Structures are given as C-alpha cells and as structure tokens.
mmCIF file of C-alpha atoms in Angstrom:
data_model
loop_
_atom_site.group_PDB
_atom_site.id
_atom_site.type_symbol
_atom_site.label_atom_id
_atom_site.label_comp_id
_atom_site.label_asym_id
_atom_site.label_seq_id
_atom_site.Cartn_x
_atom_site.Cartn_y
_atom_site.Cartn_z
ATOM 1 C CA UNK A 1 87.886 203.412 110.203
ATOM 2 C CA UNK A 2 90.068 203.538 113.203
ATOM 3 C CA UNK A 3 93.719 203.242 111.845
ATOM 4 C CA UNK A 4 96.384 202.037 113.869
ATOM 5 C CA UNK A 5 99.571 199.716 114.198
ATOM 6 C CA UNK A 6 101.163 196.394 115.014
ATOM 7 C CA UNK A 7 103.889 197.145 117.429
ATOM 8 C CA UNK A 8 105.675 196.086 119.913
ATOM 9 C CA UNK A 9 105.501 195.012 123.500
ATOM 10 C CA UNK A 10 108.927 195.160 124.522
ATOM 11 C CA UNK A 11 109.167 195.980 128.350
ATOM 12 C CA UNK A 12 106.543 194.764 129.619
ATOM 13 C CA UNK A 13 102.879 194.224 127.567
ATOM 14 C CA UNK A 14 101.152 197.681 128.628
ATOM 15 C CA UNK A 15 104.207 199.543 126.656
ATOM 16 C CA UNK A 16 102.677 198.747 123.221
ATOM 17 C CA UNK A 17 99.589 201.444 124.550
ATOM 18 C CA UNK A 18 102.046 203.807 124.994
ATOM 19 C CA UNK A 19 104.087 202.968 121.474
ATOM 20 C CA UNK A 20 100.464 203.550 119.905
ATOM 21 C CA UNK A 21 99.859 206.952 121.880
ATOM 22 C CA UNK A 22 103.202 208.225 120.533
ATOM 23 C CA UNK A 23 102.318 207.638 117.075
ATOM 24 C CA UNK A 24 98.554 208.625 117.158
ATOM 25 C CA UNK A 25 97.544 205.211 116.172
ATOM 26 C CA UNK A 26 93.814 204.947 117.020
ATOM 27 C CA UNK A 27 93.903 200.891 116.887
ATOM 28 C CA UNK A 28 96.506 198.661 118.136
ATOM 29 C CA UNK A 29 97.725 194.900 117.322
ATOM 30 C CA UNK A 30 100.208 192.856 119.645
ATOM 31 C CA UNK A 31 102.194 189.485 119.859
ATOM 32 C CA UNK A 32 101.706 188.325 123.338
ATOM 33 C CA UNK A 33 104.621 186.840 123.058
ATOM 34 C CA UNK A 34 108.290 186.540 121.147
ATOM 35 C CA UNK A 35 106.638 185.568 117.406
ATOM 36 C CA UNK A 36 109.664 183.421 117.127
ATOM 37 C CA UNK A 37 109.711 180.901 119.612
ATOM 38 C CA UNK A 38 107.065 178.556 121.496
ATOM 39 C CA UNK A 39 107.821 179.582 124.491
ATOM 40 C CA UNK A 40 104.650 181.967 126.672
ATOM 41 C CA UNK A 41 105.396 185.161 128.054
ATOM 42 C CA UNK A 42 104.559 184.830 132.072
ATOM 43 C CA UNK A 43 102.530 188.406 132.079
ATOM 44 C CA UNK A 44 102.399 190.093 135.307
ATOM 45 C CA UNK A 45 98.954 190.408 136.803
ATOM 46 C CA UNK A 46 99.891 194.415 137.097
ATOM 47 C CA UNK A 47 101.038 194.702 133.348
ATOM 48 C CA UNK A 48 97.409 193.089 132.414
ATOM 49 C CA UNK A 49 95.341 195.450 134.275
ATOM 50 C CA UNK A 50 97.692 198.532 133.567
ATOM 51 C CA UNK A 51 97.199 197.703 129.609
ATOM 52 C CA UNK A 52 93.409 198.094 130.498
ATOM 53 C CA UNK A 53 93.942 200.946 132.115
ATOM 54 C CA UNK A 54 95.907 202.964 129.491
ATOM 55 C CA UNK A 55 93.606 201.557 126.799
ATOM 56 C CA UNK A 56 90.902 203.389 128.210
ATOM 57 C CA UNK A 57 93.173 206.595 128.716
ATOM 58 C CA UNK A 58 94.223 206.530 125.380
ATOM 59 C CA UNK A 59 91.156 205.621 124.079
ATOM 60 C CA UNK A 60 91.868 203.011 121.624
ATOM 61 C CA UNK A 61 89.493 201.992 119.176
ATOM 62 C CA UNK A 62 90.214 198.090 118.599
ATOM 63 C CA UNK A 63 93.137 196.016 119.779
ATOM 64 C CA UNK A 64 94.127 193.163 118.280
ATOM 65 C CA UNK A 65 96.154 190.060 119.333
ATOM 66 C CA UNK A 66 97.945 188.280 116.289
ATOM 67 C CA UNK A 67 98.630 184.958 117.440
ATOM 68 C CA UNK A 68 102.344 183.247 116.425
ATOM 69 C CA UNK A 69 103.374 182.548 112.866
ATOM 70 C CA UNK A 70 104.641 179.491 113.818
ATOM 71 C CA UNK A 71 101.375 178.343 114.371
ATOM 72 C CA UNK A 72 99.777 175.666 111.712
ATOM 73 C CA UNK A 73 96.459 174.528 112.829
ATOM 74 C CA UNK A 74 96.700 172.179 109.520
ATOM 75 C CA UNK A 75 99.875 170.175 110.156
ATOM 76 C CA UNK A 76 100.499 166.558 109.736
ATOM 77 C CA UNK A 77 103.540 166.644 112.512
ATOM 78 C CA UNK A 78 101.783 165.884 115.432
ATOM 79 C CA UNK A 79 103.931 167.932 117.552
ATOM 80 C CA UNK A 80 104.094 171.247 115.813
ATOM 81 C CA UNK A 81 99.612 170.960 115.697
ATOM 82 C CA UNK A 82 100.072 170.283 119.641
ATOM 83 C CA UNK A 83 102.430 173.234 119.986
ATOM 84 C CA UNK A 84 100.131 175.450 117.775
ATOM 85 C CA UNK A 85 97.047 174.656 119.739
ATOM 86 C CA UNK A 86 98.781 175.316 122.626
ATOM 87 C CA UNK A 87 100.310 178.588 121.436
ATOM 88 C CA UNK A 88 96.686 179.506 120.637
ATOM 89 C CA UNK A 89 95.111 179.037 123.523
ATOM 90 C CA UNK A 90 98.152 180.920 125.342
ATOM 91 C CA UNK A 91 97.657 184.108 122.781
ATOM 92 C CA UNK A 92 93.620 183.812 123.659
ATOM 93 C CA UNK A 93 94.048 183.695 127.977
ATOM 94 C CA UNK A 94 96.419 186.718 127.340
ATOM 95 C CA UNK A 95 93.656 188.548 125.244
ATOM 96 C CA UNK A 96 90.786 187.973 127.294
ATOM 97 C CA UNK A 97 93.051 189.294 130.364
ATOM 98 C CA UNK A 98 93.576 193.021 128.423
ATOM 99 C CA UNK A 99 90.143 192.893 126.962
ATOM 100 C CA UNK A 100 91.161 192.665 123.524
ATOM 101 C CA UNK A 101 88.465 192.567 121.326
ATOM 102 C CA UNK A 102 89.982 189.738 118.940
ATOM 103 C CA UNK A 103 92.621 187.479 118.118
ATOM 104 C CA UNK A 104 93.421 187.104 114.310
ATOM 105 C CA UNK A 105 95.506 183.951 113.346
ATOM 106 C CA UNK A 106 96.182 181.824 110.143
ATOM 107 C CA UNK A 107 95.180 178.913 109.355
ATOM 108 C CA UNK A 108 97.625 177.131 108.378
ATOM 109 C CA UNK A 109 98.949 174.903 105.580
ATOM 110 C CA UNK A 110 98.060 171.411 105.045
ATOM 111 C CA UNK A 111 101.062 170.932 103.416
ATOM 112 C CA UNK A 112 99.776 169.391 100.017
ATOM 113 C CA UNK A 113 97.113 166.870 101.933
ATOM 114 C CA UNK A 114 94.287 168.649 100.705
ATOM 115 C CA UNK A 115 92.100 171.341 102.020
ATOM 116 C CA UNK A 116 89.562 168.799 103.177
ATOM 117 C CA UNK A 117 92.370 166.455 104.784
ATOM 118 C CA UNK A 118 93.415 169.996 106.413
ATOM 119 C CA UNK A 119 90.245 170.478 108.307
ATOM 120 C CA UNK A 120 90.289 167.424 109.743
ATOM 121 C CA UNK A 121 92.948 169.160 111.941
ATOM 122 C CA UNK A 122 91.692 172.421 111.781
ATOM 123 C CA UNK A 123 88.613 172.362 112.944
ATOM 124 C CA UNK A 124 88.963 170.864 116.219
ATOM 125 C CA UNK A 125 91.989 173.153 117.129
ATOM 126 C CA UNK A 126 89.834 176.214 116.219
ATOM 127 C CA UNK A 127 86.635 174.358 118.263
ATOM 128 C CA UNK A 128 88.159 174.411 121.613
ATOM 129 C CA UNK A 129 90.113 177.153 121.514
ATOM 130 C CA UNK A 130 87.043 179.179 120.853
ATOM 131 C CA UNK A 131 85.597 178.134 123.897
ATOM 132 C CA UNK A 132 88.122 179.910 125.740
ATOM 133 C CA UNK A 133 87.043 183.727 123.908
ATOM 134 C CA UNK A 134 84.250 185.555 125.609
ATOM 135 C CA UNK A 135 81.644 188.202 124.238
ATOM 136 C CA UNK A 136 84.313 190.463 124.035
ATOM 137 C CA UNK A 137 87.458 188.883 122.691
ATOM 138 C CA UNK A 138 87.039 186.537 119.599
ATOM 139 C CA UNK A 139 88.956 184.575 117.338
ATOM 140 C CA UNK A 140 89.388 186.057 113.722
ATOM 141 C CA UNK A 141 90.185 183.987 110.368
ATOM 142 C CA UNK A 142 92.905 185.796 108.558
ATOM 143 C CA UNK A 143 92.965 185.364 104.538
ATOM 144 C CA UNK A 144 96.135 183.994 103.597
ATOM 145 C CA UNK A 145 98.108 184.962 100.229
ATOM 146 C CA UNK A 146 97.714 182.042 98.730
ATOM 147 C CA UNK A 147 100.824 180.095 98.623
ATOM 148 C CA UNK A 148 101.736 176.404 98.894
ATOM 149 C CA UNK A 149 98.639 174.306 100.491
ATOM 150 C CA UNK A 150 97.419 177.315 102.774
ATOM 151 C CA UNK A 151 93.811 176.865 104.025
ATOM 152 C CA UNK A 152 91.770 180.222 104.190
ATOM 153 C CA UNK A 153 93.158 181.399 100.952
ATOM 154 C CA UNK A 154 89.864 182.668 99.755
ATOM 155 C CA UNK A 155 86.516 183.647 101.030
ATOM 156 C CA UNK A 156 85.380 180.620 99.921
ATOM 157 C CA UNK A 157 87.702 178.662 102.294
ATOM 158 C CA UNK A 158 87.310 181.140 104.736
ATOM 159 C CA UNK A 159 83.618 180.532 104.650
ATOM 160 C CA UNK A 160 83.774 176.579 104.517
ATOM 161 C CA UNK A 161 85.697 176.635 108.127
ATOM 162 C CA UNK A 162 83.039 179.285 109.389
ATOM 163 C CA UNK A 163 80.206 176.684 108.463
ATOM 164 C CA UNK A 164 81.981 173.791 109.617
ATOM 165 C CA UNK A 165 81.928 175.508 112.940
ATOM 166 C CA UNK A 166 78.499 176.093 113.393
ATOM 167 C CA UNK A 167 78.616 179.777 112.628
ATOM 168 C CA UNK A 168 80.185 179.966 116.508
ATOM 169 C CA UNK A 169 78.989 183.524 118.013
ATOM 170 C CA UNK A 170 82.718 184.403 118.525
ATOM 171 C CA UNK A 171 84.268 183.278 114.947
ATOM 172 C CA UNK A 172 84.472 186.189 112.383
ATOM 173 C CA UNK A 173 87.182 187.178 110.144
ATOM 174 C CA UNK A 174 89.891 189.190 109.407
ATOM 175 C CA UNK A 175 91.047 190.668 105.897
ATOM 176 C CA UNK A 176 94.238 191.491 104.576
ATOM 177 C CA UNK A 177 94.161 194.366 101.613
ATOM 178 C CA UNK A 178 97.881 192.908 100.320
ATOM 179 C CA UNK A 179 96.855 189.082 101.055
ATOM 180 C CA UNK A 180 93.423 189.860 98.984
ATOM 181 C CA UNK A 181 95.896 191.402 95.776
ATOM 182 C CA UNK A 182 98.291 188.541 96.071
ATOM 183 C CA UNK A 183 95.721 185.961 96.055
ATOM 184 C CA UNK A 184 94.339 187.531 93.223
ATOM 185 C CA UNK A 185 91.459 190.190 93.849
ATOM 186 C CA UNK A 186 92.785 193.084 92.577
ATOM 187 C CA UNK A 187 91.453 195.600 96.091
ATOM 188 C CA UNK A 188 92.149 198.781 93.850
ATOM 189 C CA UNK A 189 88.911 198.061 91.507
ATOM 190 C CA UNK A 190 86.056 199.592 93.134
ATOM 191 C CA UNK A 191 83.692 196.552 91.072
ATOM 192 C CA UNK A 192 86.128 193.862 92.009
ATOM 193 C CA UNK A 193 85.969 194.439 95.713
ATOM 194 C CA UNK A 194 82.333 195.143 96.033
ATOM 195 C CA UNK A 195 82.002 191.548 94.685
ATOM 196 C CA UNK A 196 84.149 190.260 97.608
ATOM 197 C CA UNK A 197 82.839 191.967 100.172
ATOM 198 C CA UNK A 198 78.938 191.166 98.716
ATOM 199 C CA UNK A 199 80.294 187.397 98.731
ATOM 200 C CA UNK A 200 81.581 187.832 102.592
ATOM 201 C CA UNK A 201 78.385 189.514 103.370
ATOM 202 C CA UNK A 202 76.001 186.441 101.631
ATOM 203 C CA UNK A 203 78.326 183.443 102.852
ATOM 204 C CA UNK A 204 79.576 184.689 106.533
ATOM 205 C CA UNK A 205 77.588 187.865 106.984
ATOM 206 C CA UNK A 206 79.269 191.479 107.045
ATOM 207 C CA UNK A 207 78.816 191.639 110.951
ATOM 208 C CA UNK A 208 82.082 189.027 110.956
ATOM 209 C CA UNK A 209 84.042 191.193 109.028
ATOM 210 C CA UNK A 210 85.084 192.615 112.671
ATOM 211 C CA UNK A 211 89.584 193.589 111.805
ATOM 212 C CA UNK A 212 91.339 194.348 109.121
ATOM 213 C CA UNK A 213 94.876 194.415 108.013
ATOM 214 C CA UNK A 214 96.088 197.597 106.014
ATOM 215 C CA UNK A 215 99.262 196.494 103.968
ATOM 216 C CA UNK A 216 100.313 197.766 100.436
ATOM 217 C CA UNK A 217 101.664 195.092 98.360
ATOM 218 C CA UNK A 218 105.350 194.027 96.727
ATOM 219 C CA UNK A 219 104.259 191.199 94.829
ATOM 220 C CA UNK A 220 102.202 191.153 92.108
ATOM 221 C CA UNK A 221 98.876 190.841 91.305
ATOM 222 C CA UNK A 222 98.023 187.101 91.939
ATOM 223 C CA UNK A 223 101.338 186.357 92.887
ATOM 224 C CA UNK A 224 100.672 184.429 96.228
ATOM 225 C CA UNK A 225 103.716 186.157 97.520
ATOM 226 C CA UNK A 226 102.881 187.287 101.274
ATOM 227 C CA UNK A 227 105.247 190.396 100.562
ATOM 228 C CA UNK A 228 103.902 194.066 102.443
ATOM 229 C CA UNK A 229 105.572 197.105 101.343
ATOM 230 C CA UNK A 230 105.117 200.484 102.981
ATOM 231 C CA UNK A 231 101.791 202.465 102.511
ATOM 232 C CA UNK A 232 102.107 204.301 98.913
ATOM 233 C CA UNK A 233 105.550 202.534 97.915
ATOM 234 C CA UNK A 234 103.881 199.506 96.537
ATOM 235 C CA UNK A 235 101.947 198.454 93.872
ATOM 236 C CA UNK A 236 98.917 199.301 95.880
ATOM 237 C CA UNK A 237 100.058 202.770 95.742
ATOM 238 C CA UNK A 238 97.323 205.722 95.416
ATOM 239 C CA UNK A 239 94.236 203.042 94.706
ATOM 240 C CA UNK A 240 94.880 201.623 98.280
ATOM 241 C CA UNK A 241 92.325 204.368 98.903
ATOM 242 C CA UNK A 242 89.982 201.653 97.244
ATOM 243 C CA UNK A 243 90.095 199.563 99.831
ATOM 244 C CA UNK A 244 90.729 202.727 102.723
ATOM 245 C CA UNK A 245 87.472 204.520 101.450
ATOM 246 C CA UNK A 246 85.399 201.562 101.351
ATOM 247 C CA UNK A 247 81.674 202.959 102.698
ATOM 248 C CA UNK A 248 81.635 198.782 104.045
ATOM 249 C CA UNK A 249 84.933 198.656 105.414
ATOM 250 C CA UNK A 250 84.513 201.521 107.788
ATOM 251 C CA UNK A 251 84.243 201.394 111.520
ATOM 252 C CA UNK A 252 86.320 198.757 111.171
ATOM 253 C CA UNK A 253 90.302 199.083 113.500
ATOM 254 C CA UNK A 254 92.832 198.922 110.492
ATOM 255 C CA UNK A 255 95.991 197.773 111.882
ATOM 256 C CA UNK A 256 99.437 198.811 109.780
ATOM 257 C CA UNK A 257 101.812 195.598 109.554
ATOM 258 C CA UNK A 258 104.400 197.294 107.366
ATOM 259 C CA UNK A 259 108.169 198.255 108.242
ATOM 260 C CA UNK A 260 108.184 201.551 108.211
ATOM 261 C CA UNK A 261 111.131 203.659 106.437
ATOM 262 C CA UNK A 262 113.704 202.056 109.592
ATOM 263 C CA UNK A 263 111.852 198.790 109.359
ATOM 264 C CA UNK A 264 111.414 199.025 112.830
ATOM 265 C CA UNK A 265 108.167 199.144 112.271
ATOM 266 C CA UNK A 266 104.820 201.032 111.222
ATOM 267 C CA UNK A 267 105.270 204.416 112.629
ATOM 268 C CA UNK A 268 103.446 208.148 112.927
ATOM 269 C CA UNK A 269 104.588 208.823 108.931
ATOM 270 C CA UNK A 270 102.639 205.318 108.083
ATOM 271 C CA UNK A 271 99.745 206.211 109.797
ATOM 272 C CA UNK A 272 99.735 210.280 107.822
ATOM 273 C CA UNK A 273 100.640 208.445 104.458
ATOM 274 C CA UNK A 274 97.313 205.782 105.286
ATOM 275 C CA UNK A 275 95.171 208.457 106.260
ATOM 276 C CA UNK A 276 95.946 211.409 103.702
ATOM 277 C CA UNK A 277 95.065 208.331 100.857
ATOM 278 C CA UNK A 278 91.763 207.623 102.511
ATOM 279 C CA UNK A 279 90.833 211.271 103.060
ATOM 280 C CA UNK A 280 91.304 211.859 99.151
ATOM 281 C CA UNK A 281 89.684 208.898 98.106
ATOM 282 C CA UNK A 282 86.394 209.870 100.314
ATOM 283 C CA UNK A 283 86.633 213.221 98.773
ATOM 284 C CA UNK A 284 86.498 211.953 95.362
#
C-alpha cells in the first residue's frame, strides 16, 4: 500500500511533487485546477513535463487527479451538466499530460429524479470523456456517502454504471474508507468488509479496484454525512487498521484527504499516524 496525500499545486502544478517529497508521501492526488471555480488552469507545457520529471525522481507510486466538486454528471440544469462535462474532460487532458495514472470523480446527484433518471445523464458524460483516458490514465468511480439523491452510493450503483458502460478497459473505481462507514459498511469489521470487497470482486472485478481514499470518519456509522476527521481522531480510530491491513487492499496508492492538525492539509504526522496503524494491524 503506497500511502500518500492530496495536496496542493499552488505555484505552478509540478510543486505538489515536491509538497509530497517533503512529507514522504509515497502517492500523490491533485486538483488541476482551483476546486472552486469553473474556470481551467492554462498549464505550461514546461510545468507538465517537469511534474513527469520529478515524479520519476521522487519515485511516486500512484498519482491521482480528483476532478472538481462542483462537478454533477447527474444534473437536471442543463448548464451546470455542460460545465461538469467540460470540467471533466479539462481534469482528464491535464492527467494524461503528467501521466497520471487515474482520475477519480463523483458522480453526482440526480437531485431526487431517480437513480435511473440520473443515468440518463450520466452515462453519456462518463462515455466520452473516457475516450479521452489512455492505457495509462483512467477514470475512477468514487463511492459517495450517501446523502440526498447521490448516484454511486453503493457498490451496487457503482457496479450498475460500470455495466452500463460496457465494462470500458479504462473505467475502475475508487473507494473511500469514511464514505464506505457513512454509507453504512462499518470498514472496521474484518467480516463486514471482506463481504464488500468479495461483492466488488464478483460484480466489477478486483483488478478495478485501482485508488483508494484513506479518511477516518466524524459522522456516524450510516450517517451519510461526507465528514473526514484526521487519521486516529475519529470514530475510525485504531480499527482503521481494518481497512489499512487489508491483504486485498494492498498495492493499492492510498491518498490522505484529511486536514491535518493546521487544516492546511494532510501532512508528514498524517502519513506516521496512517502508517504506525497499518504496521500494528499487519502484526496482529
């Protein structure tokens, strides 16, 4: 399991390498541009091949592009689904430039329409945009939490859009360890989470299981409350390790999205804190 970070790009998009270096992150995640407006980030040519370069330097073992939260690939305003697609095929171009080997997003919410009336919107936005990924970068599905009219909210979901797609050679998935709690499957019992990951495994195949998220949790158990708290200071606490020690989960880059004790962020005492719980839950 290659533990690592989302953090920033500030300065220019090849500064996030260095951000990770400084921390000893071993995986890295990225907007690829501000999360809180539409607007693209015009990369420099130099900044894309220099993040190549210093990936290779450092020697990082996954990186990640989230793509915006704005985004909803399931909504009935016809101009936020344009902007979304948009945004998405924006945050894929800038992926496939730094050789990132995926780019997680949500689905989105269909806003009470149904998840079937959802899809309708979905699945063409996810269609073409994967024909923009390549063998190396994909698009990832993200689990939501649960809340509202989210699509993706369970495995079950998840698996319904993979299908719908035609099982596309570049569509996998990415899971969330607090998103999994909130939605209801409780990550810190070993029996409980060797059911979900023998469900991903029958209905989308293991070998799409290619990111995940490493968050410990503020709301409660089936909550649907998209709240992360900092590794060990949730209610995730010690049993994160359930999830962290997973013999099925490992190989996998685990990417921090948690504020860190300035909440500027996931930093080198996240990463210790993460590792030091999976080391002990290995050990038995």
């Amino acid at each position: 399991m290659y533990i690592g970070a989302h953090l920033s790009s500030s300065g220019g998009i090849e500064t996030a390498v260095d951000r990770a270096e400084a921390i000893g992150a071993e995986s890295l995640q990225i907007f690829t541009q501000s999360p809180r407006q539409w607007r693209p980030t015009n990369h420099a040519r130099a900044s894309l091949e220099k993040f190549r370069e210093r990936r290779e330097e450092v020697g990082l073992h996954g990186v990640l592009c989230h793509a915006l939260y704005l985004c909803n690939f399931a909504a009935t305003d016809d101009a936020i689904y344009e902007k979304s697609v948009t945004a998405l095929r924006t945050t894929v171009q800038v992926a496939c430039a730094i050789g990132a080997d995926a780019v997680v997003f949500h689905v989105g919410s269909h806003l009470g329409a149904g998840f079937e009336k959802g899809l309708e919107k979905v699945l063409p936005a996810v269609e073409q945009v994967l024909e923009l990924c390549d063998d190396t970068t994909w698009l990832l599905m993200e689990n939501s939490a649960g809340a509202g009219g989210t699509n993706g909210r369970s495995v079950e979901e998840l698996a319904t859009i993979y299908e719908r797609l035609d099982r596309h050679p570049r569509l996998g998935i990415c899971l969330d360890s607090c998103h999994l709690y909130v939605s209801g499957i409780d990550v810190t019992d070993r029996a409980t989470l060797d059911a979900l990951l023998d469900e991903v495994d029958t209905s989308i195949g293991l070998d799409r299981l290619r990111a995940l998220h490493v968050n410990d949790s503020a709301g409660a158990l089936g909550s649907n409350r998209d709240r992360h708290a900092n590794i060990g200071e949730g209610l995730l606490g010690e049993q994160l390790g359930v999830f962290l020690g997973h013999p099925k989960l490992q190989g996998l880059p685990a990417v921090l999205e948690v504020e860190g004790k300035d909440k500027k962020g996931p930093d080198a005492d996240e990463l210790r804190k993460t590792r030091e719980i999976r080391e002990r839950a290995i050990a038995g």
